[in-house]
Tab-separated table of C-alpha atoms in Angstrom:
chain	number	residue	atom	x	y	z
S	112	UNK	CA	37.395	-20.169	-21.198
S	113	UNK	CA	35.021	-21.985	-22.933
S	114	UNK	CA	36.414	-25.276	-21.982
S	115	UNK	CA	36.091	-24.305	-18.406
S	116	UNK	CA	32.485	-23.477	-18.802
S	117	UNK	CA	31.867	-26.350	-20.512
S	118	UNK	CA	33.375	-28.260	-17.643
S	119	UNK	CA	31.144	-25.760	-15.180
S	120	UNK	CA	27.958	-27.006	-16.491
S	121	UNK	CA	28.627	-30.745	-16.500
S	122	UNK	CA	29.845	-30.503	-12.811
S	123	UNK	CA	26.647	-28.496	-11.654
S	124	UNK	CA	24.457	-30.921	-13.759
S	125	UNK	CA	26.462	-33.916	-11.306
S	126	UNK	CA	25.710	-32.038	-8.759
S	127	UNK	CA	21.969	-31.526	-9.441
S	128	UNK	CA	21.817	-35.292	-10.204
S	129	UNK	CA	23.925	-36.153	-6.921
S	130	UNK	CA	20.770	-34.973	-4.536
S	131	UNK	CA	18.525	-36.815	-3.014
S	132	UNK	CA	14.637	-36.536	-4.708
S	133	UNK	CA	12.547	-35.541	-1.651
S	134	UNK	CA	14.960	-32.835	-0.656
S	135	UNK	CA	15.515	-31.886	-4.859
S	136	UNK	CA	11.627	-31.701	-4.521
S	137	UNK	CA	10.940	-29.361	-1.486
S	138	UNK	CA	14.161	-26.720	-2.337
S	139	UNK	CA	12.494	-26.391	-5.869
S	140	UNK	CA	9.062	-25.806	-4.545
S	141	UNK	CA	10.613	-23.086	-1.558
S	142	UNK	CA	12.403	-21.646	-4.182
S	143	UNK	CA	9.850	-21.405	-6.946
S	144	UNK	CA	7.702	-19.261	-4.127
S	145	UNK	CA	10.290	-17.289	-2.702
S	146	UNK	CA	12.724	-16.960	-5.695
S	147	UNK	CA	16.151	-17.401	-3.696
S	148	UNK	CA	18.386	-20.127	-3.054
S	149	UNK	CA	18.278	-22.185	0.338
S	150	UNK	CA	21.343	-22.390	2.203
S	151	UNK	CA	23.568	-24.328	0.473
S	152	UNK	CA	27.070	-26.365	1.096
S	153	UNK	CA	29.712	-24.268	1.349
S	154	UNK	CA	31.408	-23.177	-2.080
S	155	UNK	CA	34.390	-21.424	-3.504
S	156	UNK	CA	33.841	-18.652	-5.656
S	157	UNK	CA	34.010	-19.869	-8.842
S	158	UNK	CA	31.186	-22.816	-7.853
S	159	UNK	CA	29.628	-19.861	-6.510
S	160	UNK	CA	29.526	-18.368	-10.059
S	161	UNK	CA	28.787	-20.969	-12.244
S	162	UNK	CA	26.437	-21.946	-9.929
S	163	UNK	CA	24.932	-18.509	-10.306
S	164	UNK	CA	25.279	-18.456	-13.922
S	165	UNK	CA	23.358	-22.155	-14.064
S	166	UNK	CA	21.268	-21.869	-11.830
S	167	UNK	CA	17.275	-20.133	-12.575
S	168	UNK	CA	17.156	-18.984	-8.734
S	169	UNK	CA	18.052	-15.180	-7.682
S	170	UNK	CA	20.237	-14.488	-4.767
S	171	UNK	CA	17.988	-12.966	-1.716
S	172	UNK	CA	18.863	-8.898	-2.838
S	173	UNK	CA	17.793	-9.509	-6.073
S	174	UNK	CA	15.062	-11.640	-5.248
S	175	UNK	CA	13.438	-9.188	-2.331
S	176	UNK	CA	14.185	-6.461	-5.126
S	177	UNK	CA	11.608	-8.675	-7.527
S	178	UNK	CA	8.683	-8.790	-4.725
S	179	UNK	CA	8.731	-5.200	-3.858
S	180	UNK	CA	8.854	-3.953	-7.999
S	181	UNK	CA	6.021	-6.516	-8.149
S	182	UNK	CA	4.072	-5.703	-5.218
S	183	UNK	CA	4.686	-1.964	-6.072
S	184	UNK	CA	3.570	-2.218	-9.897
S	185	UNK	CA	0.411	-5.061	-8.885
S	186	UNK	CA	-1.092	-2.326	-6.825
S	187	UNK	CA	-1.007	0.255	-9.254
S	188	UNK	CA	-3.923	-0.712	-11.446
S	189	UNK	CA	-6.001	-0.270	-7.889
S	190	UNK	CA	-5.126	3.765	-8.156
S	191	UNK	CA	-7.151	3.749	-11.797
S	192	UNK	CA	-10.113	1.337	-10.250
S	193	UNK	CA	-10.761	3.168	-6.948
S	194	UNK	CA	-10.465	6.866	-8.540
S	195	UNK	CA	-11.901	6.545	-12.408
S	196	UNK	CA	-13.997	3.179	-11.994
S	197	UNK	CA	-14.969	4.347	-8.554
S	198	UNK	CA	-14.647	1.416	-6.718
S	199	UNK	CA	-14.778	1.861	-3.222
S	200	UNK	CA	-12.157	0.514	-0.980
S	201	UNK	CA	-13.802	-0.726	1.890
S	202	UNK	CA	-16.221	-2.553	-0.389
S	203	UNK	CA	-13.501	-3.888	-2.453
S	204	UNK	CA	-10.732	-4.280	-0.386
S	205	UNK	CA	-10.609	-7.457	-0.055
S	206	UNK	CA	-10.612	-7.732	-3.505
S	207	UNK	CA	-8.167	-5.619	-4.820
S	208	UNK	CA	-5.845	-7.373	-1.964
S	209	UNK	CA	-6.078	-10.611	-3.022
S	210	UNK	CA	-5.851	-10.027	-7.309
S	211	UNK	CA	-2.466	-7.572	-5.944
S	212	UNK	CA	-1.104	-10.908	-4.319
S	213	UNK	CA	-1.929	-13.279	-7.447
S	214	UNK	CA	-0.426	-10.244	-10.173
S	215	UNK	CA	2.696	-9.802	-7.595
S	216	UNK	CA	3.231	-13.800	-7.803
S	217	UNK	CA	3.228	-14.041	-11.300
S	218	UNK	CA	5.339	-10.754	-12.085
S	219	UNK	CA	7.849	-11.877	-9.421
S	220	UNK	CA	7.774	-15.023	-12.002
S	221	UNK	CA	8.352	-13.065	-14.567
S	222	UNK	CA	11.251	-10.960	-13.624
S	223	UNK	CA	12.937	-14.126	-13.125
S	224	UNK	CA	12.174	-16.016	-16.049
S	225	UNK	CA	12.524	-13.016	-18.419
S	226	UNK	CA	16.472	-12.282	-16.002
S	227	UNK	CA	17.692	-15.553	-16.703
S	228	UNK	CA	17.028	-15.503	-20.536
S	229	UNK	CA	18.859	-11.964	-20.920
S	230	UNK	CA	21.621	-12.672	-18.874
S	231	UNK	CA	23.483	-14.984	-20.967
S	232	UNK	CA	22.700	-13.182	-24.026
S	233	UNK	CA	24.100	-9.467	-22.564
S	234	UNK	CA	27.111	-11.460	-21.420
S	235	UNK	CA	27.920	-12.261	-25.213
S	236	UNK	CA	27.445	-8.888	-26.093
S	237	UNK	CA	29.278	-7.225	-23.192
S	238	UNK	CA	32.645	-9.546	-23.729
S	239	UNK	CA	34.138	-7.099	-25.549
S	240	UNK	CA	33.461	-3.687	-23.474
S	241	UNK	CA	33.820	-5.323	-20.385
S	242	UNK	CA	37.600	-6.668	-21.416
S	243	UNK	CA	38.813	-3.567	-22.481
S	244	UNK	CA	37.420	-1.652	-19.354
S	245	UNK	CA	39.926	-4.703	-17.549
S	246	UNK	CA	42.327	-3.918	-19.332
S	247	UNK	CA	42.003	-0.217	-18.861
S	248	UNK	CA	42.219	-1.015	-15.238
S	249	UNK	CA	45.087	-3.353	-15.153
S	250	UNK	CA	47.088	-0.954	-17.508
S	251	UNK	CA	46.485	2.233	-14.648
S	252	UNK	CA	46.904	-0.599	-11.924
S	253	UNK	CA	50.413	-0.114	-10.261
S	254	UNK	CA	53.728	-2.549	-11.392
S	255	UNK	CA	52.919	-4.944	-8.944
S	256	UNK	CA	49.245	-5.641	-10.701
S	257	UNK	CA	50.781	-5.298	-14.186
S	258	UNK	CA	52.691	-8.287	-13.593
S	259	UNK	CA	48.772	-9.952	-13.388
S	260	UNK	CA	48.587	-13.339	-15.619
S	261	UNK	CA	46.714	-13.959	-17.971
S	262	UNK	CA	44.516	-16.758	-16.422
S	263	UNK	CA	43.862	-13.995	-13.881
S	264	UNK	CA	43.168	-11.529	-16.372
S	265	UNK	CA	40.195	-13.677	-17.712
S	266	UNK	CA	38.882	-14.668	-14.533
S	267	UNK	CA	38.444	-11.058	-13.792
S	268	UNK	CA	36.932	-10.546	-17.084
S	269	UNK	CA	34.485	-13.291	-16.620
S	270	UNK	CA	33.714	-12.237	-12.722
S	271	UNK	CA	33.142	-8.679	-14.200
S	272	UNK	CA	31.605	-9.830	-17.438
S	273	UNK	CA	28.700	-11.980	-15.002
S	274	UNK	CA	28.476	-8.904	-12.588
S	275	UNK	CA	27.331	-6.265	-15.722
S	276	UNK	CA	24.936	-8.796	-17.572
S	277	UNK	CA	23.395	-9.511	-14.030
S	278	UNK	CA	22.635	-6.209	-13.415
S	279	UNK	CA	21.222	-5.352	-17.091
S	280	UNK	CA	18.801	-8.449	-17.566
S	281	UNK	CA	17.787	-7.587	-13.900
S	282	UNK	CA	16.543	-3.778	-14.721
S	283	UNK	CA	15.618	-4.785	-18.128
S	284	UNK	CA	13.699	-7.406	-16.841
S	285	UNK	CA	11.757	-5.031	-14.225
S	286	UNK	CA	11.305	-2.187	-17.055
S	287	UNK	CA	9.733	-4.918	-19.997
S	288	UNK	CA	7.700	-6.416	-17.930
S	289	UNK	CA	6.782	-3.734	-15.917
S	290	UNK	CA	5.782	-1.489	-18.785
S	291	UNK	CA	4.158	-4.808	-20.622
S	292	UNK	CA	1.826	-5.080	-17.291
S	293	UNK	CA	0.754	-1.420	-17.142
S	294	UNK	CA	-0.187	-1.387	-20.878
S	295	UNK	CA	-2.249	-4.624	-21.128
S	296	UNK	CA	-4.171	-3.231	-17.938
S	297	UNK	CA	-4.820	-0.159	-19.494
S	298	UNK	CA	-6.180	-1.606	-22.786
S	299	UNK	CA	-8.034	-4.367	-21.161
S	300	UNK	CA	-9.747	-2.369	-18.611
S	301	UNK	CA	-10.546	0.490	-20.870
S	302	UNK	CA	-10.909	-0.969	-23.918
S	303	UNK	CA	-11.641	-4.536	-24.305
S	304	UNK	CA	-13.991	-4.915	-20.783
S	305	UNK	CA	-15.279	-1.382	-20.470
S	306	UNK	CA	-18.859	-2.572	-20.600
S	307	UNK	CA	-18.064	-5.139	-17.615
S	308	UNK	CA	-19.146	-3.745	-14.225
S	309	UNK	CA	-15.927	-2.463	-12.449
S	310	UNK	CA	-15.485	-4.993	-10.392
S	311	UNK	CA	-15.093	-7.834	-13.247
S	312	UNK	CA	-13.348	-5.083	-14.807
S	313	UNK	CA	-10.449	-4.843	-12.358
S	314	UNK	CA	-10.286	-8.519	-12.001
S	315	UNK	CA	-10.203	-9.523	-15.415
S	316	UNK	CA	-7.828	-6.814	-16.603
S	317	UNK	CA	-5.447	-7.165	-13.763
S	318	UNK	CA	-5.092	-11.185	-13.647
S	319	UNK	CA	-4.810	-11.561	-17.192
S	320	UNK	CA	-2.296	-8.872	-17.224
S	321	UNK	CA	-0.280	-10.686	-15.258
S	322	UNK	CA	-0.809	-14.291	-16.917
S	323	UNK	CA	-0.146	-12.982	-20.242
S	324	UNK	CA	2.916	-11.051	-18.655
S	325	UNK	CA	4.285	-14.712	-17.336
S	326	UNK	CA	3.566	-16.400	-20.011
S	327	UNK	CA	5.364	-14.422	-22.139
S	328	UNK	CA	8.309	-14.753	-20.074
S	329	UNK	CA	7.808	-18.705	-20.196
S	330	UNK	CA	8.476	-18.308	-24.000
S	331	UNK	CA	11.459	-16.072	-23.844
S	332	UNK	CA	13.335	-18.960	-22.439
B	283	UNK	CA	-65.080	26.093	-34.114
B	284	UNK	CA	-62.556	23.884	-32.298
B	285	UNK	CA	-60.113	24.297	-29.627
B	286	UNK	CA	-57.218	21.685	-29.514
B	287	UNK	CA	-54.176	22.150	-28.347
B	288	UNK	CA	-50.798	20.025	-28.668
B	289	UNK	CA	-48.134	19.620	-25.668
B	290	UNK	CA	-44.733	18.095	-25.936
B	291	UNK	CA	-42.528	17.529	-22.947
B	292	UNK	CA	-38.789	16.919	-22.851
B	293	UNK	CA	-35.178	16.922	-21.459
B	294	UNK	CA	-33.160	18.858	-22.734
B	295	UNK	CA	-30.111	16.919	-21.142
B	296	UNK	CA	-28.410	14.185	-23.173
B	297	UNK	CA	-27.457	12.759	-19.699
B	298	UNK	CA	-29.707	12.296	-16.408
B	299	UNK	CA	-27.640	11.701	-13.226
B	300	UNK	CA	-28.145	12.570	-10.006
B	301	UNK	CA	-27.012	15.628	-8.010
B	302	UNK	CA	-26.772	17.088	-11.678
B	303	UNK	CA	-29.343	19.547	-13.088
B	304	UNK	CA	-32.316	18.306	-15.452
B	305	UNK	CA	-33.739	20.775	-17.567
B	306	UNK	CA	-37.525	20.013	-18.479
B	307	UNK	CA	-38.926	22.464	-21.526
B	308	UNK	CA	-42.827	21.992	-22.230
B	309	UNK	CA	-44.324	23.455	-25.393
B	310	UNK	CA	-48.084	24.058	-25.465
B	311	UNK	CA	-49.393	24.411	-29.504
B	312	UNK	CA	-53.237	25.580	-29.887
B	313	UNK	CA	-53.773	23.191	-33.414
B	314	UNK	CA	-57.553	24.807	-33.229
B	315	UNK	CA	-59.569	27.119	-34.630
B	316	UNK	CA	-60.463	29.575	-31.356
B	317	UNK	CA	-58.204	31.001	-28.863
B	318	UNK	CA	-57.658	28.569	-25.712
B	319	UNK	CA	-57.859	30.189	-22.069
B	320	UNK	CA	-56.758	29.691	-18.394
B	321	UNK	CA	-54.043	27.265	-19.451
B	322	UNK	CA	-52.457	25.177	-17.163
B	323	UNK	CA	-49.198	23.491	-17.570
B	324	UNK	CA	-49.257	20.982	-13.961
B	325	UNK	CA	-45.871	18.465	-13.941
B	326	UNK	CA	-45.889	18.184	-9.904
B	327	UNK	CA	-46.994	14.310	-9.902
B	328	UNK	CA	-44.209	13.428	-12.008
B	329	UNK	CA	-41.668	15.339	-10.019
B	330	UNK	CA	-42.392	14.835	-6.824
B	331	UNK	CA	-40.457	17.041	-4.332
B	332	UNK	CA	-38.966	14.125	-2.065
B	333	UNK	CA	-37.660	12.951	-5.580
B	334	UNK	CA	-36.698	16.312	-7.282
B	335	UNK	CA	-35.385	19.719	-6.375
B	336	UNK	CA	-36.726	22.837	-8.329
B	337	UNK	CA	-33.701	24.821	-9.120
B	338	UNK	CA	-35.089	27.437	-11.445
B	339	UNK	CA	-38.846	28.154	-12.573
B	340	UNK	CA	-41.557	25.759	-11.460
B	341	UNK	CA	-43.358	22.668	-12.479
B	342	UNK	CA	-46.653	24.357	-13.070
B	343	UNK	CA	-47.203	27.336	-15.109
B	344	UNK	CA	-50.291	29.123	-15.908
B	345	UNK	CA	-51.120	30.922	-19.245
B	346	UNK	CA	-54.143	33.301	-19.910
B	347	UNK	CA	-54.614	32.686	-23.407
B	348	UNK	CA	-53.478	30.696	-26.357
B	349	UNK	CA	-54.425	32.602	-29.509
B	350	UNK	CA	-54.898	30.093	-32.410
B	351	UNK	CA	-52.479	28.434	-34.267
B	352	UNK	CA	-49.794	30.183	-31.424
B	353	UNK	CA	-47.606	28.403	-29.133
B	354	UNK	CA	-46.302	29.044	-25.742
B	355	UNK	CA	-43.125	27.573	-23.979
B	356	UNK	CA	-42.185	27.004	-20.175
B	357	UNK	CA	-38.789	25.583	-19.011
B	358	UNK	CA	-37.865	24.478	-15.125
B	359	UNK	CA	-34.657	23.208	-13.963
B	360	UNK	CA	-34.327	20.171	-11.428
B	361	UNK	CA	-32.050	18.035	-9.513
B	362	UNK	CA	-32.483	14.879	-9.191
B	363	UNK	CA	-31.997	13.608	-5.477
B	364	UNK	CA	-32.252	9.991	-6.037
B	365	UNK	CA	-30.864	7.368	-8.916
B	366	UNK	CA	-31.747	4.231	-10.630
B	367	UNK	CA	-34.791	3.681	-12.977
B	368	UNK	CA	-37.858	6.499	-12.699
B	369	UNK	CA	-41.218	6.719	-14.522
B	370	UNK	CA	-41.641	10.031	-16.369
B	371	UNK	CA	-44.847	10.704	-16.973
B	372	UNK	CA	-46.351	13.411	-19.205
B	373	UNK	CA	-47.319	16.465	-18.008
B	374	UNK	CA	-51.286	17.287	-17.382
B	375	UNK	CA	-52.376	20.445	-19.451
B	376	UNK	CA	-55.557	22.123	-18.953
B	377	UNK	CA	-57.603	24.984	-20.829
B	378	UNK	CA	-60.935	26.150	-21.482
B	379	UNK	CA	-62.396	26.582	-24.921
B	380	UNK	CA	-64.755	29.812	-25.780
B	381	UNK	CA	-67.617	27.804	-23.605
B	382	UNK	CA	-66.083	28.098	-20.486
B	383	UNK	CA	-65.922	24.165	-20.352
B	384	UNK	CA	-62.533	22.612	-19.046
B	385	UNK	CA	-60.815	20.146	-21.189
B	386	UNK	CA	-57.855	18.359	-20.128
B	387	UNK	CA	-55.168	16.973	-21.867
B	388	UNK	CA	-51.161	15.530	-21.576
B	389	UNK	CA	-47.954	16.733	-22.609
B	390	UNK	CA	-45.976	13.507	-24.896
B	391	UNK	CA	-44.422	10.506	-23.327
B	392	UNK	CA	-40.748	10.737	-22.191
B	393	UNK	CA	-38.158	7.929	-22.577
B	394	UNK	CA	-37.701	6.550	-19.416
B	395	UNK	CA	-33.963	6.757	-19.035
B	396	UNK	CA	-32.530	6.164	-15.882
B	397	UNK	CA	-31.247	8.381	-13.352
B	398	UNK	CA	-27.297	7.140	-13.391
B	399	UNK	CA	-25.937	7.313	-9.637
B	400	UNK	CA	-22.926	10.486	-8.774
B	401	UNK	CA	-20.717	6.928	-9.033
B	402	UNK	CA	-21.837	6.063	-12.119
B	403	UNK	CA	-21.833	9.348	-13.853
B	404	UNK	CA	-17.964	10.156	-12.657
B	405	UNK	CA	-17.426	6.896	-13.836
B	406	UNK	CA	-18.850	7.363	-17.642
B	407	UNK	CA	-18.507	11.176	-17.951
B	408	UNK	CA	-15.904	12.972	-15.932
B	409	UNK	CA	-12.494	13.571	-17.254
B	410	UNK	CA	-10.399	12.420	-14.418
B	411	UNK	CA	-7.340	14.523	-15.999
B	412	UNK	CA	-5.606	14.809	-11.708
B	413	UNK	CA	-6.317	11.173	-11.493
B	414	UNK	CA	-4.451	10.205	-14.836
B	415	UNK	CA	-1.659	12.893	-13.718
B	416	UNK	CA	-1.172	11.361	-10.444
B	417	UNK	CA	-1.164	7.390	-12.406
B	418	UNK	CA	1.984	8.669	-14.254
B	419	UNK	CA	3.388	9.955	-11.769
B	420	UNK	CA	3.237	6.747	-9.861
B	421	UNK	CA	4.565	5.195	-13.398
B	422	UNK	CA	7.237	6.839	-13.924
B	423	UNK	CA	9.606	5.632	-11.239
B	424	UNK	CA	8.774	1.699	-12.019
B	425	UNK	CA	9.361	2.496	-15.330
B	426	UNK	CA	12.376	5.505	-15.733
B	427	UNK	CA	14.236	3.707	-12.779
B	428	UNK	CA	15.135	0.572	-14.140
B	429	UNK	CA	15.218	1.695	-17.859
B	430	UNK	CA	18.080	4.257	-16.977
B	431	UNK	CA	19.988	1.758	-14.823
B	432	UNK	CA	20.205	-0.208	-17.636
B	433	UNK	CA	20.496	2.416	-20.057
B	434	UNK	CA	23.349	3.439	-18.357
B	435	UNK	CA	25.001	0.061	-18.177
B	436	UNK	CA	24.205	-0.355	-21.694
B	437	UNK	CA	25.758	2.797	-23.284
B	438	UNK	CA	28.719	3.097	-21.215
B	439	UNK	CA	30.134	-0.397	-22.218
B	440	UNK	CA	28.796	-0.056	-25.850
B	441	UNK	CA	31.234	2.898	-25.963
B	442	UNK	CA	33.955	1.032	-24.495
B	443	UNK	CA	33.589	-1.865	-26.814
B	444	UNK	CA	33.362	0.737	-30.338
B	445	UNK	CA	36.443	2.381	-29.014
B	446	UNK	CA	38.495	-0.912	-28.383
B	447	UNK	CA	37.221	-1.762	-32.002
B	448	UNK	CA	38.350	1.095	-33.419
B	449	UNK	CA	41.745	1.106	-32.361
């Protein structure tokens, strides 16, 4: 198993190396924005999942799943501002619209950043409770699936293995950094820049939320 | 024999906001010798009506005597209907000693605090407990959603793993 991930990694580094630099150069930059993959050649399943496994970029459900938990928890902070700072909205609108696209950007950053440094490390830890759920399933599995090999015991491990840590470091990811944005708002607005006037209140403490948020998820990697 | 009196004016509010009531108490002392007559407490200049309300009582107040080394006491509630910086003056008190000759005099200076706008004052002072209620409300689902997803993830294949360990 190892061996074949092993062998996985050197043929998606070939590929990586294999494109040309202009188009390397505008799929990274489309897909740093919009977090999902471009179309790309056709591939069987298991490029498929090394490439997913490899690869930083989020398929499109997970990726549209990122904006709206990011768009959702960016505009949150404008609830506190408008109702306990009292800043009006049609005075501020503009405002609070623009710091809600910056914070959205970066926490969409950091859902990904913080996803692809979990995933490999829940993967280790679900090996074993993932491979005896298989073989739970292959043992209840009729005669005809009992007679399953091993190879294609493992790759069902593996397939199953990728599926579970996907989904963890993708609500883990949401959760930490959602609850790591909501709590340096709160302390920075109400603490640290009370004596600012609300408006450099609710841009200070919401942008620097979110940089300290992405930064954070810089390191993790 | 000497009539002299002693006025002090003040708020009795810690805060001064607008739309919220001010409660001014004036305290006349006679410091003389002789009882002081036809005293006049007159704040109206320094409250004018376009600027403040009366609530309760009035901003003048007339006293027939003062007996020596007595003091009186007169209290009026405002509202202030405007905001931002205001100059509080002192009060004008007037009196007539045993002569029949007017004398006039002024309550003490205020500090001139300034009159924080409705804004400003629900900003600083009120509790906003429904607002808070309603922010973790609108928490709880960004937060509980994702944590039980993976909660549930988590536990249910820990448990698989201990039990394949175990046997």
């Amino acid at each position: 198993w190892y061996q074949r991930r092993v062998r996985g990694k050197q043929w998606y580094q070939r590929r990586v190396r294999g494109k040309q630099w202009y188009q390397r150069r505008v799929r990274g930059v489309f897909e740093s924005i919009f977090l999902f993959r471009m179309s790309t050649p056709k591939l069987t399943a298991e490029e498929e999942l090394l490439l997913n496994d490899f690869s930083k970029s989020v398929p499109r459900s997970t990726s549209i799943l990122f904006h709206l938990n990011a768009l959702f928890v960016s505009a949150l902070p404008i609830w506190l501002f408008w109702r306990i700072q009292q800043l009006e909205l049609d005075t501020y609108g503009i405002m609070f619209a623009i710091v809600t696209l910056i914070s959205t950007f970066l926490m969409s950053l950091a859902y990904k950043n913080v996803k692809y440094s979990l995933k490999h490390k829940i993967a280790q830890k679900r090996h074993a409770g993932v491979t005896a759920e298989v073989m739970q399933q292959v043992a209840d599995a009729s005669n005809d699936m009992k007679k399953t090999v091993k190879k294609e015991k493992d790759d069902r491990v593996l397939f199953k293995k990728t599926e579970v840590a996907d989904l963890e470091a993708t609500h883990f990811s949401i959760f930490y950094n959602n609850a790591l944005f909501l709590f340096l708002t709160i302390i920075l607005s109400f603490y640290v820049l009370k004596n600012f006037s609300a408006g450099a209140n609710y841009l200070g403490s919401s942008v620097t939320s979110a940089c300290i948020v992405a930064f954070l998820s810089t390191g993790s990697n | 024999a000497v009539v002299s009196t002693q006025s002090t004016g003040d708020f009795l509010n810690d805060v001064i906001a607008q739309d919220k009531h001010l409660t001014m108490h004036y305290l006349v002392h006679n410091i003389g010798s002789e009882t002081a007559t036809d005293v006049k407490i007159d704040d109206t200049t320094g409250f004018p009506a376009t600027e403040f309300e009366v609530i309760s009582g009035s901003l003048s107040a007339t006293f027939d005597q003062i007996p020596a080394g007595t003091n009186v006491s007169h209290a009026v509630v405002l509202r202030p209907l405007i905001s931002g910086a205001h100059n509080f003056i002192p009060a004008m008190v007037t009196y007539k000693n045993s002569n029949g000759d007017e004398l006039i005099t002024f309550s003490s200076f205020l500090d001139n605090n300034p009159i924080l706008s409705i804004s400003e004052y629900n900003r600083k002072y009120s509790p906003h407990l429904v607002d808070w209620l309603i922010f973790v409300g609108l928490c709880t689902p960004v937060l509980l959603i994702p944590f039980l997803t993976w909660h549930s993830s988590h536990s249910k294949y820990e448990s698989l793993a201990n039990k394949a360990k175990k046997s």
